[in-house]
Amino acid sequence: MKNTCLILGCGDIGKTLGLQLIEAGHRVIGARRNPDILVGSGIEPLAVDLNDPASLEALPDADIVIYVVSADRFDEQAYQAAYRDGLRAMLAELDRRPRSPRRVFFVSSTSVYAQQGGETVDETSETQPTGFAGQLMREAELTLIEHRLPGTVVRFSGIYGPGRDRLIQQVREGRIAASTPPMYSNRIHRDDCAGVLTHMIAKALNDEPLEELYLASDCEPVPLHEVMAWLAKRLKVETHEVIQSPLRRRSSKRCDNSRLLETGYRFRYPTFREGYAQVLDCAAPATSEKA
């Protein structure tokens, strides 16, 4: 009998995860406001509005629930609706049902950390976010951690991959981060985001113990200048403009993924070099066709 996995917020990461779960032999239902993009993928599409109680009542029972919703814009109201309030509403719906999922996963982010002096952070590090994004994400984390249902929070660092090319575009335009002071950056490829979740879901279904929190980032925190310099060399671009904060929010910390590695997960793209090489290689054929 197939296990049923319900993915709420089945966008880029959710769809990648869903395809991996189907390959592993599971039934996958992808819930989102507009599920049309899932048609024909093998993922069963389901239209859901997390702000509509009647819509939540239509959610099917599932063995595993993965909450990987994204806010539709970067403001406090959108984050509150997508993360804190949306997760609370979903858990309330699951809580009233006679059949509970075996585990609920919530995808969070490293925005919950306030450290920006190059410190090493892990699952035990202090979380005192100063911005609304990190504060609301932390509230959502605690909502699941303190709930009666078995749950695991997975904090992703900066997600990159096909279609997520803002940093590459900045390098193409000749921009580069300052080399001093070093601004440490952390990242994880989209395929590893899905891989980490697939790995943990397998452990949950095998009744193997899981912690309530994991930090998921690749194996090499690195100064952003080094990443951009590598990209410039690979793209054969001369950089001519130094920018202090090429990312949305200035932050400098080093994510320690030891707890994740101890579960047996092995990264497909352990550093930015393998990951960005894949992104650039995927983009190359499209460039050739346009030419």
PDB file of C-alpha atoms in Angstrom:
ATOM      1  CA  MET A   1       0.000   0.000   0.000  1.00  0.00           C
ATOM      2  CA  LYS A   2       1.370   3.405  -0.998  1.00  0.00           C
ATOM      3  CA  ASN A   3       1.965   6.082   1.591  1.00  0.00           C
ATOM      4  CA  THR A   4       0.245   9.384   0.857  1.00  0.00           C
ATOM      5  CA  CYS A   5       2.308  12.564   1.019  1.00  0.00           C
ATOM      6  CA  LEU A   6       0.517  15.918   1.016  1.00  0.00           C
ATOM      7  CA  ILE A   7       2.583  18.919  -0.067  1.00  0.00           C
ATOM      8  CA  LEU A   8       1.073  22.287   0.816  1.00  0.00           C
ATOM      9  CA  GLY A   9       2.509  25.068  -1.304  1.00  0.00           C
ATOM     10  CA  CYS A  10       3.586  22.861  -4.174  1.00  0.00           C
ATOM     11  CA  GLY A  11       5.760  25.327  -6.080  1.00  0.00           C
ATOM     12  CA  ASP A  12       9.302  24.880  -7.350  1.00  0.00           C
ATOM     13  CA  ILE A  13      10.679  23.012  -4.339  1.00  0.00           C
ATOM     14  CA  GLY A  14       7.397  21.227  -3.678  1.00  0.00           C
ATOM     15  CA  LYS A  15       7.140  19.959  -7.235  1.00  0.00           C
ATOM     16  CA  THR A  16      10.765  18.788  -7.227  1.00  0.00           C
ATOM     17  CA  LEU A  17      10.095  17.020  -3.925  1.00  0.00           C
ATOM     18  CA  GLY A  18       6.881  15.505  -5.248  1.00  0.00           C
ATOM     19  CA  LEU A  19       8.615  13.989  -8.253  1.00  0.00           C
ATOM     20  CA  GLN A  20      11.271  12.457  -5.991  1.00  0.00           C
ATOM     21  CA  LEU A  21       8.575  10.993  -3.739  1.00  0.00           C
ATOM     22  CA  ILE A  22       6.701   9.530  -6.706  1.00  0.00           C
ATOM     23  CA  GLU A  23       9.938   7.928  -7.859  1.00  0.00           C
ATOM     24  CA  ALA A  24      10.229   6.420  -4.370  1.00  0.00           C
ATOM     25  CA  GLY A  25       6.789   4.832  -4.801  1.00  0.00           C
ATOM     26  CA  HIS A  26       4.569   7.217  -2.853  1.00  0.00           C
ATOM     27  CA  ARG A  27       1.264   8.827  -3.741  1.00  0.00           C
ATOM     28  CA  VAL A  28       1.726  12.593  -3.827  1.00  0.00           C
ATOM     29  CA  ILE A  29      -0.932  15.305  -3.614  1.00  0.00           C
ATOM     30  CA  GLY A  30       0.150  18.858  -4.369  1.00  0.00           C
ATOM     31  CA  ALA A  31      -1.998  21.606  -2.846  1.00  0.00           C
ATOM     32  CA  ARG A  32      -1.766  25.214  -3.977  1.00  0.00           C
ATOM     33  CA  ARG A  33      -4.039  28.073  -4.962  1.00  0.00           C
ATOM     34  CA  ASN A  34      -3.507  27.431  -8.649  1.00  0.00           C
ATOM     35  CA  PRO A  35      -2.669  23.746  -9.153  1.00  0.00           C
ATOM     36  CA  ASP A  36      -2.810  23.813 -12.954  1.00  0.00           C
ATOM     37  CA  ILE A  37       0.990  23.699 -13.251  1.00  0.00           C
ATOM     38  CA  LEU A  38       0.920  20.244 -11.655  1.00  0.00           C
ATOM     39  CA  VAL A  39      -1.339  18.696 -14.286  1.00  0.00           C
ATOM     40  CA  GLY A  40       0.453  15.883 -16.080  1.00  0.00           C
ATOM     41  CA  SER A  41       3.358  15.777 -13.628  1.00  0.00           C
ATOM     42  CA  GLY A  42       2.181  12.696 -11.742  1.00  0.00           C
ATOM     43  CA  ILE A  43       1.441  14.831  -8.688  1.00  0.00           C
ATOM     44  CA  GLU A  44      -2.296  14.932  -7.946  1.00  0.00           C
ATOM     45  CA  PRO A  45      -3.319  18.617  -8.106  1.00  0.00           C
ATOM     46  CA  LEU A  46      -5.562  20.097  -5.421  1.00  0.00           C
ATOM     47  CA  ALA A  47      -6.766  23.701  -5.206  1.00  0.00           C
ATOM     48  CA  VAL A  48      -6.435  25.017  -1.642  1.00  0.00           C
ATOM     49  CA  ASP A  49      -6.624  28.449  -0.036  1.00  0.00           C
ATOM     50  CA  LEU A  50      -5.051  28.394   3.421  1.00  0.00           C
ATOM     51  CA  ASN A  51      -7.119  31.423   4.423  1.00  0.00           C
ATOM     52  CA  ASP A  52     -10.389  29.605   3.688  1.00  0.00           C
ATOM     53  CA  PRO A  53     -11.522  27.116   6.391  1.00  0.00           C
ATOM     54  CA  ALA A  54     -13.810  25.316   3.940  1.00  0.00           C
ATOM     55  CA  SER A  55     -10.879  24.831   1.616  1.00  0.00           C
ATOM     56  CA  LEU A  56      -8.796  23.319   4.416  1.00  0.00           C
ATOM     57  CA  GLU A  57     -11.594  20.900   5.247  1.00  0.00           C
ATOM     58  CA  ALA A  58     -11.173  19.464   1.757  1.00  0.00           C
ATOM     59  CA  LEU A  59      -7.585  18.423   2.458  1.00  0.00           C
ATOM     60  CA  PRO A  60      -7.237  14.637   2.286  1.00  0.00           C
ATOM     61  CA  ASP A  61      -5.782  12.588   5.109  1.00  0.00           C
ATOM     62  CA  ALA A  62      -2.103  11.855   4.570  1.00  0.00           C
ATOM     63  CA  ASP A  63       0.700   9.872   6.147  1.00  0.00           C
ATOM     64  CA  ILE A  64       3.141  12.761   5.709  1.00  0.00           C
ATOM     65  CA  VAL A  65       2.348  16.467   5.438  1.00  0.00           C
ATOM     66  CA  ILE A  66       4.942  18.921   4.134  1.00  0.00           C
ATOM     67  CA  TYR A  67       4.281  22.644   4.550  1.00  0.00           C
ATOM     68  CA  VAL A  68       6.448  24.430   2.004  1.00  0.00           C
ATOM     69  CA  VAL A  69       4.334  27.519   1.385  1.00  0.00           C
ATOM     70  CA  SER A  70       5.949  30.723   0.108  1.00  0.00           C
ATOM     71  CA  ALA A  71       4.729  34.249   0.733  1.00  0.00           C
ATOM     72  CA  ASP A  72       3.555  35.897  -2.476  1.00  0.00           C
ATOM     73  CA  ARG A  73       5.386  39.127  -1.664  1.00  0.00           C
ATOM     74  CA  PHE A  74       7.981  40.430   0.782  1.00  0.00           C
ATOM     75  CA  ASP A  75       5.913  42.268   3.367  1.00  0.00           C
ATOM     76  CA  GLU A  76       4.726  41.591   6.903  1.00  0.00           C
ATOM     77  CA  GLN A  77       1.104  40.874   6.047  1.00  0.00           C
ATOM     78  CA  ALA A  78       2.027  38.335   3.376  1.00  0.00           C
ATOM     79  CA  TYR A  79       4.523  36.573   5.646  1.00  0.00           C
ATOM     80  CA  GLN A  80       2.041  36.441   8.502  1.00  0.00           C
ATOM     81  CA  ALA A  81      -0.614  34.886   6.270  1.00  0.00           C
ATOM     82  CA  ALA A  82       1.703  32.384   4.586  1.00  0.00           C
ATOM     83  CA  TYR A  83       3.788  31.181   7.506  1.00  0.00           C
ATOM     84  CA  ARG A  84       2.390  31.798  10.977  1.00  0.00           C
ATOM     85  CA  ASP A  85      -1.343  31.964  10.297  1.00  0.00           C
ATOM     86  CA  GLY A  86      -1.380  29.469   7.448  1.00  0.00           C
ATOM     87  CA  LEU A  87       0.501  26.844   9.433  1.00  0.00           C
ATOM     88  CA  ARG A  88      -1.712  27.383  12.484  1.00  0.00           C
ATOM     89  CA  ALA A  89      -4.845  26.952  10.383  1.00  0.00           C
ATOM     90  CA  MET A  90      -3.548  23.767   8.798  1.00  0.00           C
ATOM     91  CA  LEU A  91      -2.520  22.259  12.140  1.00  0.00           C
ATOM     92  CA  ALA A  92      -5.914  23.125  13.637  1.00  0.00           C
ATOM     93  CA  GLU A  93      -7.588  21.280  10.772  1.00  0.00           C
ATOM     94  CA  LEU A  94      -5.337  18.232  11.196  1.00  0.00           C
ATOM     95  CA  ASP A  95      -5.835  18.313  14.958  1.00  0.00           C
ATOM     96  CA  ARG A  96      -9.580  17.785  14.770  1.00  0.00           C
ATOM     97  CA  ARG A  97      -9.347  14.707  12.569  1.00  0.00           C
ATOM     98  CA  PRO A  98      -9.458  11.150  13.900  1.00  0.00           C
ATOM     99  CA  ARG A  99      -6.532  10.137  11.696  1.00  0.00           C
ATOM    100  CA  SER A 100      -3.303  12.047  12.287  1.00  0.00           C
ATOM    101  CA  PRO A 101      -0.319  12.225   9.935  1.00  0.00           C
ATOM    102  CA  ARG A 102       2.743  10.316  11.027  1.00  0.00           C
ATOM    103  CA  ARG A 103       4.796  13.502  10.782  1.00  0.00           C
ATOM    104  CA  VAL A 104       4.430  17.112   9.695  1.00  0.00           C
ATOM    105  CA  PHE A 105       7.368  18.952   8.127  1.00  0.00           C
ATOM    106  CA  PHE A 106       7.631  22.739   8.052  1.00  0.00           C
ATOM    107  CA  VAL A 107      10.105  24.428   5.729  1.00  0.00           C
ATOM    108  CA  SER A 108      11.648  27.437   7.463  1.00  0.00           C
ATOM    109  CA  SER A 109      14.704  29.558   6.731  1.00  0.00           C
ATOM    110  CA  THR A 110      17.900  30.850   8.280  1.00  0.00           C
ATOM    111  CA  SER A 111      16.296  34.299   8.501  1.00  0.00           C
ATOM    112  CA  VAL A 112      15.521  33.310  12.106  1.00  0.00           C
ATOM    113  CA  TYR A 113      19.179  33.975  12.969  1.00  0.00           C
ATOM    114  CA  ALA A 114      20.292  37.523  13.758  1.00  0.00           C
ATOM    115  CA  GLN A 115      24.021  36.752  13.775  1.00  0.00           C
ATOM    116  CA  GLN A 116      25.929  38.787  11.208  1.00  0.00           C
ATOM    117  CA  GLY A 117      29.522  38.847  12.399  1.00  0.00           C
ATOM    118  CA  GLY A 118      30.688  35.634  10.743  1.00  0.00           C
ATOM    119  CA  GLU A 119      29.627  33.432  13.672  1.00  0.00           C
ATOM    120  CA  THR A 120      28.981  29.719  13.233  1.00  0.00           C
ATOM    121  CA  VAL A 121      25.332  28.819  13.828  1.00  0.00           C
ATOM    122  CA  ASP A 122      23.564  25.497  14.250  1.00  0.00           C
ATOM    123  CA  GLU A 123      20.274  24.194  15.631  1.00  0.00           C
ATOM    124  CA  THR A 124      21.233  25.182  19.182  1.00  0.00           C
ATOM    125  CA  SER A 125      22.219  28.763  18.359  1.00  0.00           C
ATOM    126  CA  GLU A 126      20.251  31.720  19.638  1.00  0.00           C
ATOM    127  CA  THR A 127      17.449  32.995  17.420  1.00  0.00           C
ATOM    128  CA  GLN A 128      16.656  36.662  17.978  1.00  0.00           C
ATOM    129  CA  PRO A 129      15.582  37.895  14.544  1.00  0.00           C
ATOM    130  CA  THR A 130      15.162  41.645  14.205  1.00  0.00           C
ATOM    131  CA  GLY A 131      13.171  41.724  10.961  1.00  0.00           C
ATOM    132  CA  PHE A 132       9.544  40.743  10.474  1.00  0.00           C
ATOM    133  CA  ALA A 133      10.443  37.856   8.157  1.00  0.00           C
ATOM    134  CA  GLY A 134      12.621  36.089  10.695  1.00  0.00           C
ATOM    135  CA  GLN A 135      10.276  36.865  13.578  1.00  0.00           C
ATOM    136  CA  LEU A 136       7.232  35.416  11.839  1.00  0.00           C
ATOM    137  CA  MET A 137       9.205  32.420  10.628  1.00  0.00           C
ATOM    138  CA  ARG A 138      10.350  31.734  14.178  1.00  0.00           C
ATOM    139  CA  GLU A 139       6.764  31.999  15.448  1.00  0.00           C
ATOM    140  CA  ALA A 140       5.732  29.445  12.847  1.00  0.00           C
ATOM    141  CA  GLU A 141       8.565  27.114  13.855  1.00  0.00           C
ATOM    142  CA  LEU A 142       7.464  27.193  17.482  1.00  0.00           C
ATOM    143  CA  THR A 143       3.862  26.591  16.452  1.00  0.00           C
ATOM    144  CA  LEU A 144       4.859  23.205  15.044  1.00  0.00           C
ATOM    145  CA  ILE A 145       7.490  22.342  17.656  1.00  0.00           C
ATOM    146  CA  GLU A 146       5.016  22.944  20.494  1.00  0.00           C
ATOM    147  CA  HIS A 147       2.118  21.141  18.787  1.00  0.00           C
ATOM    148  CA  ARG A 148       1.000  17.672  19.834  1.00  0.00           C
ATOM    149  CA  LEU A 149       1.527  16.241  16.336  1.00  0.00           C
ATOM    150  CA  PRO A 150       5.005  14.877  15.598  1.00  0.00           C
ATOM    151  CA  GLY A 151       6.776  17.542  13.598  1.00  0.00           C
ATOM    152  CA  THR A 152      10.134  18.542  12.200  1.00  0.00           C
ATOM    153  CA  VAL A 153      11.269  22.011  11.159  1.00  0.00           C
ATOM    154  CA  VAL A 154      13.823  22.230   8.352  1.00  0.00           C
ATOM    155  CA  ARG A 155      15.664  25.539   8.061  1.00  0.00           C
ATOM    156  CA  PHE A 156      16.994  26.141   4.562  1.00  0.00           C
ATOM    157  CA  SER A 157      19.708  28.689   3.884  1.00  0.00           C
ATOM    158  CA  GLY A 158      19.764  30.648   0.608  1.00  0.00           C
ATOM    159  CA  ILE A 159      18.094  28.531  -2.063  1.00  0.00           C
ATOM    160  CA  TYR A 160      19.520  28.587  -5.575  1.00  0.00           C
ATOM    161  CA  GLY A 161      19.110  26.503  -8.705  1.00  0.00           C
ATOM    162  CA  PRO A 162      17.536  26.687 -12.157  1.00  0.00           C
ATOM    163  CA  GLY A 163      15.491  29.862 -12.480  1.00  0.00           C
ATOM    164  CA  ARG A 164      17.039  31.389  -9.351  1.00  0.00           C
ATOM    165  CA  ASP A 165      19.768  33.369 -11.048  1.00  0.00           C
ATOM    166  CA  ARG A 166      19.789  36.813  -9.410  1.00  0.00           C
ATOM    167  CA  LEU A 167      23.384  36.448  -8.227  1.00  0.00           C
ATOM    168  CA  ILE A 168      24.490  35.158 -11.629  1.00  0.00           C
ATOM    169  CA  GLN A 169      22.820  38.129 -13.301  1.00  0.00           C
ATOM    170  CA  GLN A 170      24.617  40.569 -11.015  1.00  0.00           C
ATOM    171  CA  VAL A 171      27.942  38.996 -11.950  1.00  0.00           C
ATOM    172  CA  ARG A 172      27.026  39.145 -15.647  1.00  0.00           C
ATOM    173  CA  GLU A 173      26.529  42.885 -15.135  1.00  0.00           C
ATOM    174  CA  GLY A 174      30.070  43.169 -13.756  1.00  0.00           C
ATOM    175  CA  ARG A 175      29.191  43.457 -10.084  1.00  0.00           C
ATOM    176  CA  ILE A 176      30.966  41.739  -7.213  1.00  0.00           C
ATOM    177  CA  ALA A 177      30.742  41.758  -3.416  1.00  0.00           C
ATOM    178  CA  ALA A 178      33.471  43.468  -1.431  1.00  0.00           C
ATOM    179  CA  SER A 179      36.290  41.173  -0.343  1.00  0.00           C
ATOM    180  CA  THR A 180      36.679  42.871   3.045  1.00  0.00           C
ATOM    181  CA  PRO A 181      35.211  42.571   5.498  1.00  0.00           C
ATOM    182  CA  PRO A 182      34.247  39.032   4.441  1.00  0.00           C
ATOM    183  CA  MET A 183      30.485  38.561   4.224  1.00  0.00           C
ATOM    184  CA  TYR A 184      29.875  34.854   4.768  1.00  0.00           C
ATOM    185  CA  SER A 185      27.055  33.361   2.754  1.00  0.00           C
ATOM    186  CA  ASN A 186      25.277  30.026   2.909  1.00  0.00           C
ATOM    187  CA  ARG A 187      23.261  28.234   0.287  1.00  0.00           C
ATOM    188  CA  ILE A 188      21.541  25.032  -0.718  1.00  0.00           C
ATOM    189  CA  HIS A 189      20.609  23.876  -4.207  1.00  0.00           C
ATOM    190  CA  ARG A 190      16.913  23.386  -4.922  1.00  0.00           C
ATOM    191  CA  ASP A 191      17.488  19.698  -5.690  1.00  0.00           C
ATOM    192  CA  ASP A 192      19.144  19.227  -2.299  1.00  0.00           C
ATOM    193  CA  CYS A 193      16.199  20.982  -0.621  1.00  0.00           C
ATOM    194  CA  ALA A 194      13.979  18.293  -2.089  1.00  0.00           C
ATOM    195  CA  GLY A 195      16.580  15.629  -1.369  1.00  0.00           C
ATOM    196  CA  VAL A 196      16.800  16.544   2.319  1.00  0.00           C
ATOM    197  CA  LEU A 197      13.028  16.371   2.687  1.00  0.00           C
ATOM    198  CA  THR A 198      12.798  13.077   0.777  1.00  0.00           C
ATOM    199  CA  HIS A 199      15.514  11.657   3.039  1.00  0.00           C
ATOM    200  CA  MET A 200      13.711  12.726   6.210  1.00  0.00           C
ATOM    201  CA  ILE A 201      10.337  11.519   4.983  1.00  0.00           C
ATOM    202  CA  ALA A 202      11.850   8.088   4.343  1.00  0.00           C
ATOM    203  CA  LYS A 203      13.197   8.023   7.888  1.00  0.00           C
ATOM    204  CA  ALA A 204       9.821   9.059   9.309  1.00  0.00           C
ATOM    205  CA  LEU A 205       8.008   6.340   7.364  1.00  0.00           C
ATOM    206  CA  ASN A 206      10.554   3.807   8.617  1.00  0.00           C
ATOM    207  CA  ASP A 207       9.870   4.937  12.203  1.00  0.00           C
ATOM    208  CA  GLU A 208      13.437   6.153  12.586  1.00  0.00           C
ATOM    209  CA  PRO A 209      13.936   8.945  15.119  1.00  0.00           C
ATOM    210  CA  LEU A 210      14.085  12.528  13.897  1.00  0.00           C
ATOM    211  CA  GLU A 211      14.960  15.723  15.735  1.00  0.00           C
ATOM    212  CA  GLU A 212      12.445  18.544  15.905  1.00  0.00           C
ATOM    213  CA  LEU A 213      14.808  20.873  14.028  1.00  0.00           C
ATOM    214  CA  TYR A 214      17.434  20.612  11.291  1.00  0.00           C
ATOM    215  CA  LEU A 215      19.578  23.249   9.633  1.00  0.00           C
ATOM    216  CA  ALA A 216      19.900  22.422   5.934  1.00  0.00           C
ATOM    217  CA  SER A 217      22.725  24.207   4.161  1.00  0.00           C
ATOM    218  CA  ASP A 218      25.542  22.918   1.990  1.00  0.00           C
ATOM    219  CA  CYS A 219      28.949  21.960   3.304  1.00  0.00           C
ATOM    220  CA  GLU A 220      30.878  25.166   2.642  1.00  0.00           C
ATOM    221  CA  PRO A 221      29.905  28.525   4.117  1.00  0.00           C
ATOM    222  CA  VAL A 222      31.970  30.936   2.056  1.00  0.00           C
ATOM    223  CA  PRO A 223      32.512  34.680   1.621  1.00  0.00           C
ATOM    224  CA  LEU A 224      30.166  36.006  -1.032  1.00  0.00           C
ATOM    225  CA  HIS A 225      33.088  37.657  -2.825  1.00  0.00           C
ATOM    226  CA  GLU A 226      34.575  34.209  -3.432  1.00  0.00           C
ATOM    227  CA  VAL A 227      31.336  32.892  -4.917  1.00  0.00           C
ATOM    228  CA  MET A 228      30.959  35.861  -7.235  1.00  0.00           C
ATOM    229  CA  ALA A 229      34.626  35.751  -8.261  1.00  0.00           C
ATOM    230  CA  TRP A 230      34.227  32.069  -9.163  1.00  0.00           C
ATOM    231  CA  LEU A 231      31.114  32.852 -11.192  1.00  0.00           C
ATOM    232  CA  ALA A 232      32.888  35.706 -12.971  1.00  0.00           C
ATOM    233  CA  LYS A 233      35.747  33.412 -13.961  1.00  0.00           C
ATOM    234  CA  ARG A 234      33.332  30.733 -15.129  1.00  0.00           C
ATOM    235  CA  LEU A 235      31.305  33.281 -17.114  1.00  0.00           C
ATOM    236  CA  LYS A 236      34.475  34.991 -18.408  1.00  0.00           C
ATOM    237  CA  VAL A 237      33.255  38.334 -17.118  1.00  0.00           C
ATOM    238  CA  GLU A 238      35.391  41.206 -15.847  1.00  0.00           C
ATOM    239  CA  THR A 239      33.901  42.663 -12.669  1.00  0.00           C
ATOM    240  CA  HIS A 240      34.108  46.443 -12.376  1.00  0.00           C
ATOM    241  CA  GLU A 241      31.624  47.461  -9.672  1.00  0.00           C
ATOM    242  CA  VAL A 242      32.008  46.533  -6.009  1.00  0.00           C
ATOM    243  CA  ILE A 243      28.724  46.391  -4.118  1.00  0.00           C
ATOM    244  CA  GLN A 244      28.407  46.074  -0.370  1.00  0.00           C
ATOM    245  CA  SER A 245      25.184  44.063  -0.158  1.00  0.00           C
ATOM    246  CA  PRO A 246      24.248  42.136  -3.312  1.00  0.00           C
ATOM    247  CA  LEU A 247      21.661  40.121  -1.400  1.00  0.00           C
ATOM    248  CA  ARG A 248      18.323  41.372  -0.105  1.00  0.00           C
ATOM    249  CA  ARG A 249      19.404  41.391   3.532  1.00  0.00           C
ATOM    250  CA  ARG A 250      22.948  41.855   4.709  1.00  0.00           C
ATOM    251  CA  SER A 251      23.988  38.931   6.872  1.00  0.00           C
ATOM    252  CA  SER A 252      27.243  37.163   7.631  1.00  0.00           C
ATOM    253  CA  LYS A 253      27.201  33.819   9.405  1.00  0.00           C
ATOM    254  CA  ARG A 254      28.392  30.266   8.851  1.00  0.00           C
ATOM    255  CA  CYS A 255      25.808  27.487   8.924  1.00  0.00           C
ATOM    256  CA  ASP A 256      26.900  24.177  10.443  1.00  0.00           C
ATOM    257  CA  ASN A 257      25.050  21.212   8.887  1.00  0.00           C
ATOM    258  CA  SER A 258      26.566  18.525  11.146  1.00  0.00           C
ATOM    259  CA  ARG A 259      23.229  17.377  12.569  1.00  0.00           C
ATOM    260  CA  LEU A 260      21.849  16.853   9.072  1.00  0.00           C
ATOM    261  CA  LEU A 261      24.930  14.929   7.927  1.00  0.00           C
ATOM    262  CA  GLU A 262      24.648  12.689  10.985  1.00  0.00           C
ATOM    263  CA  THR A 263      21.295  11.434   9.653  1.00  0.00           C
ATOM    264  CA  GLY A 264      23.132   9.990   6.655  1.00  0.00           C
ATOM    265  CA  TYR A 265      22.164  12.601   4.081  1.00  0.00           C
ATOM    266  CA  ARG A 266      24.747  13.216   1.378  1.00  0.00           C
ATOM    267  CA  PHE A 267      24.555  16.345  -0.715  1.00  0.00           C
ATOM    268  CA  ARG A 268      24.201  16.158  -4.460  1.00  0.00           C
ATOM    269  CA  TYR A 269      25.847  19.574  -4.577  1.00  0.00           C
ATOM    270  CA  PRO A 270      28.053  19.838  -1.464  1.00  0.00           C
ATOM    271  CA  THR A 271      29.433  23.280  -2.380  1.00  0.00           C
ATOM    272  CA  PHE A 272      28.484  26.220  -4.576  1.00  0.00           C
ATOM    273  CA  ARG A 273      30.940  25.051  -7.249  1.00  0.00           C
ATOM    274  CA  GLU A 274      29.080  21.852  -8.111  1.00  0.00           C
ATOM    275  CA  GLY A 275      25.714  23.553  -7.757  1.00  0.00           C
ATOM    276  CA  TYR A 276      26.378  26.627  -9.840  1.00  0.00           C
ATOM    277  CA  ALA A 277      28.161  24.520 -12.458  1.00  0.00           C
ATOM    278  CA  GLN A 278      24.900  22.595 -12.849  1.00  0.00           C
ATOM    279  CA  VAL A 279      22.862  25.804 -13.063  1.00  0.00           C
ATOM    280  CA  LEU A 280      25.156  27.284 -15.700  1.00  0.00           C
ATOM    281  CA  ASP A 281      25.268  24.039 -17.675  1.00  0.00           C
ATOM    282  CA  CYS A 282      21.457  23.883 -17.675  1.00  0.00           C
ATOM    283  CA  ALA A 283      21.240  27.454 -18.936  1.00  0.00           C
ATOM    284  CA  ALA A 284      23.816  26.958 -21.700  1.00  0.00           C
ATOM    285  CA  PRO A 285      21.606  25.026 -24.190  1.00  0.00           C
ATOM    286  CA  ALA A 286      18.870  27.653 -23.944  1.00  0.00           C
ATOM    287  CA  THR A 287      21.420  30.368 -24.671  1.00  0.00           C
ATOM    288  CA  SER A 288      22.678  28.454 -27.694  1.00  0.00           C
ATOM    289  CA  GLU A 289      19.168  27.995 -29.069  1.00  0.00           C
ATOM    290  CA  LYS A 290      18.438  31.721 -28.839  1.00  0.00           C
ATOM    291  CA  ALA A 291      21.670  32.479 -30.646  1.00  0.00           C
TER     292      ALA A 291
END
